[in-house]
Structure formats: C-alpha cells, structure tokens
Short mmCIF file of C-alpha atoms in Angstrom, two decimals:
data_model
loop_
_atom_site.label_atom_id
_atom_site.label_comp_id
_atom_site.label_asym_id
_atom_site.label_seq_id
_atom_site.Cartn_x
_atom_site.Cartn_y
_atom_site.Cartn_z
CA ASN A 25 -149.42 59.08 -237.80
CA GLY A 26 -147.04 57.44 -240.26
CA LYS A 27 -146.07 60.70 -242.02
CA VAL A 28 -142.43 60.91 -243.09
CA LEU A 29 -140.77 64.27 -243.39
CA GLY A 30 -137.54 65.03 -245.15
CA GLY A 31 -137.47 63.11 -248.44
CA GLU A 32 -138.34 59.66 -249.70
CA PRO A 33 -137.36 56.98 -247.12
CA ASP A 34 -136.20 53.53 -248.02
CA GLU A 35 -137.85 50.32 -246.78
CA GLU A 36 -135.31 49.73 -244.07
CA LEU A 37 -135.84 53.27 -242.68
CA LEU A 38 -139.57 52.74 -242.68
CA GLN A 39 -139.16 49.46 -240.80
CA ALA A 40 -136.84 51.16 -238.24
CA ALA A 41 -139.43 53.93 -237.74
CA LEU A 42 -142.25 51.38 -237.37
CA LYS A 43 -140.17 49.56 -234.69
CA ALA A 44 -139.74 52.88 -232.83
CA TRP A 45 -143.56 53.37 -232.98
CA GLN A 46 -144.13 49.77 -231.68
CA GLN A 47 -141.69 50.39 -228.83
CA ARG A 48 -143.42 53.68 -228.12
CA LYS A 49 -140.03 55.43 -227.84
CA SER A 50 -138.72 58.32 -229.95
CA GLN A 51 -135.20 57.57 -231.12
CA ILE A 52 -132.45 58.30 -233.60
CA ILE A 53 -132.16 55.99 -236.52
CA GLU A 54 -128.65 55.79 -237.89
CA ARG A 55 -128.21 55.20 -241.63
CA GLU A 56 -125.28 55.55 -243.97
CA ALA A 57 -126.82 58.55 -245.69
CA GLY A 58 -127.35 60.28 -242.33
CA ASN A 59 -129.32 60.11 -239.17
CA TYR A 60 -133.11 60.40 -238.85
CA PHE A 61 -135.20 61.14 -235.81
CA ALA A 62 -138.30 59.06 -235.28
CA LEU A 63 -140.61 61.19 -233.09
CA VAL A 64 -143.29 59.01 -231.38
CA ILE A 65 -146.23 61.07 -230.17
CA PRO A 66 -148.45 58.92 -227.93
CA ARG A 67 -152.15 59.22 -228.41
CA LYS A 68 -154.52 59.67 -225.46
CA CYS A 69 -155.22 56.42 -223.57
CA GLN A 70 -158.75 55.13 -223.76
CA LEU A 71 -160.73 53.03 -221.30
CA LEU A 72 -163.27 50.76 -222.99
CA ILE A 73 -165.96 49.66 -220.52
CA VAL A 74 -168.37 46.85 -221.57
CA GLY A 75 -171.37 47.20 -219.24
CA ALA A 76 -173.09 50.29 -217.87
CA ALA A 77 -173.36 49.34 -214.23
CA HIS A 78 -172.78 51.23 -210.97
CA ILE A 79 -169.12 50.38 -211.11
CA SER A 80 -168.95 51.72 -214.64
CA ALA A 81 -170.27 55.11 -213.58
CA ASP A 82 -167.61 55.38 -210.88
CA LEU A 83 -164.95 54.05 -213.27
CA VAL A 84 -165.76 56.64 -215.91
CA HIS A 85 -165.52 59.40 -213.27
CA LEU A 86 -162.07 58.16 -212.09
CA ALA A 87 -160.74 57.55 -215.56
CA ARG A 88 -161.60 61.08 -216.77
CA GLN A 89 -159.61 62.47 -213.81
CA PHE A 90 -156.53 60.66 -215.24
CA ASP A 91 -157.21 61.98 -218.77
CA PHE A 92 -158.48 58.73 -220.29
CA GLU A 93 -160.93 58.91 -223.12
CA THR A 94 -163.86 56.88 -221.95
CA ILE A 95 -166.13 54.55 -224.00
CA VAL A 96 -169.07 52.54 -222.58
CA VAL A 97 -170.77 49.78 -224.49
CA ASP A 98 -173.90 47.97 -223.34
CA PRO A 99 -176.56 46.46 -225.61
CA ARG A 100 -179.14 46.50 -222.83
CA GLY A 101 -179.93 50.20 -223.56
CA ILE A 102 -179.74 51.45 -220.00
CA PHE A 103 -178.37 54.85 -220.95
CA SER A 104 -181.72 56.55 -220.75
CA ASN A 105 -181.01 57.45 -217.10
CA ASN A 106 -178.15 59.93 -217.55
CA THR A 107 -178.06 60.56 -213.83
CA GLN A 108 -176.42 57.23 -213.48
CA PHE A 109 -173.12 58.77 -214.68
CA LEU A 110 -171.80 61.59 -212.45
CA THR A 111 -169.36 62.15 -215.26
CA GLN A 112 -170.65 61.32 -218.79
CA PRO A 113 -168.49 58.97 -220.86
CA ASP A 114 -166.92 60.44 -224.01
CA HIS A 115 -168.79 57.90 -226.06
CA LYS A 116 -171.63 55.47 -225.26
CA TYR A 117 -173.15 52.74 -227.38
CA ALA A 118 -176.36 50.89 -226.79
CA LYS A 119 -175.09 48.12 -229.06
CA TRP A 120 -173.46 44.67 -228.85
CA PRO A 121 -169.69 44.62 -228.51
CA GLU A 122 -169.37 42.92 -231.92
CA GLU A 123 -171.12 45.95 -233.45
CA VAL A 124 -168.80 48.52 -231.90
CA LEU A 125 -165.39 47.05 -231.10
CA PRO A 126 -164.20 46.31 -234.66
CA ASP A 127 -164.44 50.03 -235.38
CA LEU A 128 -162.36 51.14 -232.36
CA PRO A 129 -158.59 51.43 -232.22
CA LEU A 130 -157.87 48.40 -229.98
CA ASP A 131 -154.20 49.05 -229.59
CA ALA A 132 -151.55 49.50 -226.91
CA TYR A 133 -153.24 52.73 -225.70
CA THR A 134 -156.54 50.96 -224.99
CA PHE A 135 -157.47 49.41 -221.69
CA ALA A 136 -160.66 47.29 -221.61
CA VAL A 137 -162.87 45.98 -218.88
CA THR A 138 -165.99 43.78 -218.98
CA LEU A 139 -168.46 44.41 -216.15
CA THR A 140 -171.84 42.96 -217.14
CA HIS A 141 -171.72 39.52 -215.43
CA ASP A 142 -173.54 38.31 -218.54
CA PRO A 143 -171.48 35.79 -220.59
CA LYS A 144 -173.54 36.62 -223.71
CA ILE A 145 -172.06 40.17 -223.60
CA ASP A 146 -168.77 39.81 -221.79
CA ASP A 147 -167.60 36.73 -223.70
CA GLN A 148 -168.41 38.40 -227.02
CA ALA A 149 -166.25 41.35 -226.11
CA LEU A 150 -163.48 39.14 -224.67
CA LYS A 151 -163.20 37.16 -227.89
CA LEU A 152 -162.66 40.41 -229.83
CA LEU A 153 -160.29 41.84 -227.24
CA LEU A 154 -158.11 38.72 -227.05
CA ARG A 155 -157.53 39.04 -230.86
CA SER A 156 -156.39 42.63 -230.43
CA GLU A 157 -153.34 44.45 -229.06
CA VAL A 158 -155.06 46.14 -226.12
CA ALA A 159 -152.76 46.83 -223.15
CA TYR A 160 -155.08 45.51 -220.60
CA ILE A 161 -158.10 43.23 -220.41
CA GLY A 162 -159.98 42.86 -217.12
CA SER A 163 -163.13 41.02 -216.24
CA LEU A 164 -165.39 41.41 -213.21
CA GLY A 165 -166.30 38.38 -211.15
CA SER A 166 -165.07 35.99 -208.46
CA SER A 167 -162.30 33.41 -208.95
CA ARG A 168 -165.02 30.75 -209.59
CA THR A 169 -166.72 32.99 -212.18
CA HIS A 170 -163.33 33.63 -213.85
CA ALA A 171 -162.60 29.90 -214.02
CA LYS A 172 -165.92 29.31 -215.75
CA ARG A 173 -165.20 32.20 -218.15
CA LEU A 174 -161.80 30.72 -219.01
CA ALA A 175 -163.36 27.33 -219.61
CA ARG A 176 -165.85 28.85 -222.08
CA LEU A 177 -163.08 30.71 -223.91
CA HIS A 178 -160.85 27.55 -224.05
CA LYS A 179 -163.87 25.63 -225.47
CA ALA A 180 -164.17 28.43 -228.06
CA GLY A 181 -160.58 27.75 -229.21
CA PHE A 182 -158.45 30.21 -227.18
CA THR A 183 -155.32 28.85 -225.64
CA GLU A 184 -154.24 29.21 -221.97
CA GLU A 185 -151.48 31.54 -223.09
CA GLU A 186 -154.05 33.74 -224.82
CA THR A 187 -156.55 33.85 -221.97
CA SER A 188 -153.75 34.58 -219.39
CA ARG A 189 -154.00 38.22 -220.67
CA ILE A 190 -157.37 38.53 -218.80
CA HIS A 191 -157.04 40.02 -215.31
CA GLY A 192 -159.62 38.25 -213.21
CA PRO A 193 -160.70 38.86 -210.61
CA ILE A 194 -160.30 42.36 -211.84
CA GLY A 195 -158.44 45.10 -209.99
CA LEU A 196 -155.83 45.32 -207.20
CA ASP A 197 -156.75 43.45 -204.11
CA ILE A 198 -157.79 46.19 -201.67
CA HIS A 199 -160.67 44.25 -200.27
CA ALA A 200 -163.09 46.42 -202.13
CA LYS A 201 -166.82 46.11 -201.42
CA LEU A 202 -168.63 49.22 -202.60
CA PRO A 203 -168.90 49.99 -206.39
CA ARG A 204 -166.59 53.04 -206.05
CA GLU A 205 -164.00 50.95 -204.22
CA ILE A 206 -164.13 48.33 -206.90
CA ALA A 207 -163.72 51.11 -209.53
CA LEU A 208 -160.71 52.39 -207.65
CA SER A 209 -159.13 48.99 -207.51
CA ILE A 210 -159.67 48.58 -211.27
CA MET A 211 -158.29 52.09 -212.07
CA ALA A 212 -155.26 51.46 -209.85
CA GLU A 213 -154.44 48.24 -211.71
CA ILE A 214 -154.89 49.95 -215.08
CA ILE A 215 -152.57 52.82 -214.08
CA ARG A 216 -149.99 50.35 -212.80
CA ILE A 217 -150.03 48.54 -216.20
CA LYS A 218 -150.00 51.87 -218.13
CA ASN A 219 -147.06 53.20 -216.21
CA GLN A 220 -145.11 49.92 -216.77
CA HIS A 221 -145.63 49.84 -220.54
CA LEU A 222 -146.18 53.35 -221.84
#
C-alpha cells in the first residue's frame, strides 16, 4: 500500500521498495545505514469480463472457484435476468467500458477478456486495456475475426507490438465447442499466465 514503517526513508530506498513491488517479490534492501525488508502483499486477482454472454456466466462461476474477484461490464443492460449467472459476479455494470474501466485498478493483478463480438463494445475496451498494465488481454472470435480486430486497432494508432498482447483466438486450444468448454479454455489460459508471472 506504499506505507513505510521504521523512520523516514530516503529517495533511493523508496525506489528500491517500488522496484520490489513492481517485481511482486518481497526482498531485503541493503543500505549503508542498515537493511530494510520490503514486504510485498499481493492483492486478490480480478477477472474483468466485457460482455454478459453465456460464456461469461460460466467464466464467472469458474473464476470464483479460483478466488478471482469478478467484474462484468456490458452496456446492453442484459443483467435483468439474474438466472443467467449461476454464480453472481462481484460487480456488474450496465455501462460502456469507457465509463467503467478508467475507475478500475487495471494492473498486473487484472486479467481481462472481451466477449461481446461487437466491435463498438470490444474495441472500446481493448483500446483502454492496451494502455494499461493488465496481466492478460483476451478476445473472443475466430482467427479471421481477430485479424479484422487487429486491423481496426492498427488503424486507430496501435502498433503490432502493442496489439500482440491480445490473446486471440482466446483460451487454450482444447477444441472447445460448448460455452462452458470455452470458459474452461479461457480460465486455463488465464491461470497459466497468472502462475508464470505472479
């Protein structure tokens, strides 16, 4: 949380502590005046889902089993039927991504997916996510759909290096067909990325 205990730190000590936080590793910081311990306490991972589709409901259910905080954003206002979600998301917003995402902590503990198949919604979210430090960005769609998506983002000014962060087609290739199978493939890919980096 940025709180320093044990006296007034100097700028170099603060920078070393910040580096420990960025590396997400607790560590001893050696200084002439003595040693300090930078304790990094990771926050709960969050899964940000843009689009309240059938896959979203299964994905929320799976993510909660792995202790992810779940957030669902969909401006189409289809949350009135709560039976759609076997497990309710922690937070749900019937708003556009640009109205919600700037107020969320889009950091290394955030994993984001876009599932609407609607470029007006998904592209808006992707533009915000690509400018953030989220650990994972995935987008639903075939290889052809993904190529069109990348072309739109490149036309909007994003480089190939920037858009290479997007996992598309989304999820591990398990030949998924049913919504719950697609959700499983997405969650498996997210867990793989999480375990590699956190």
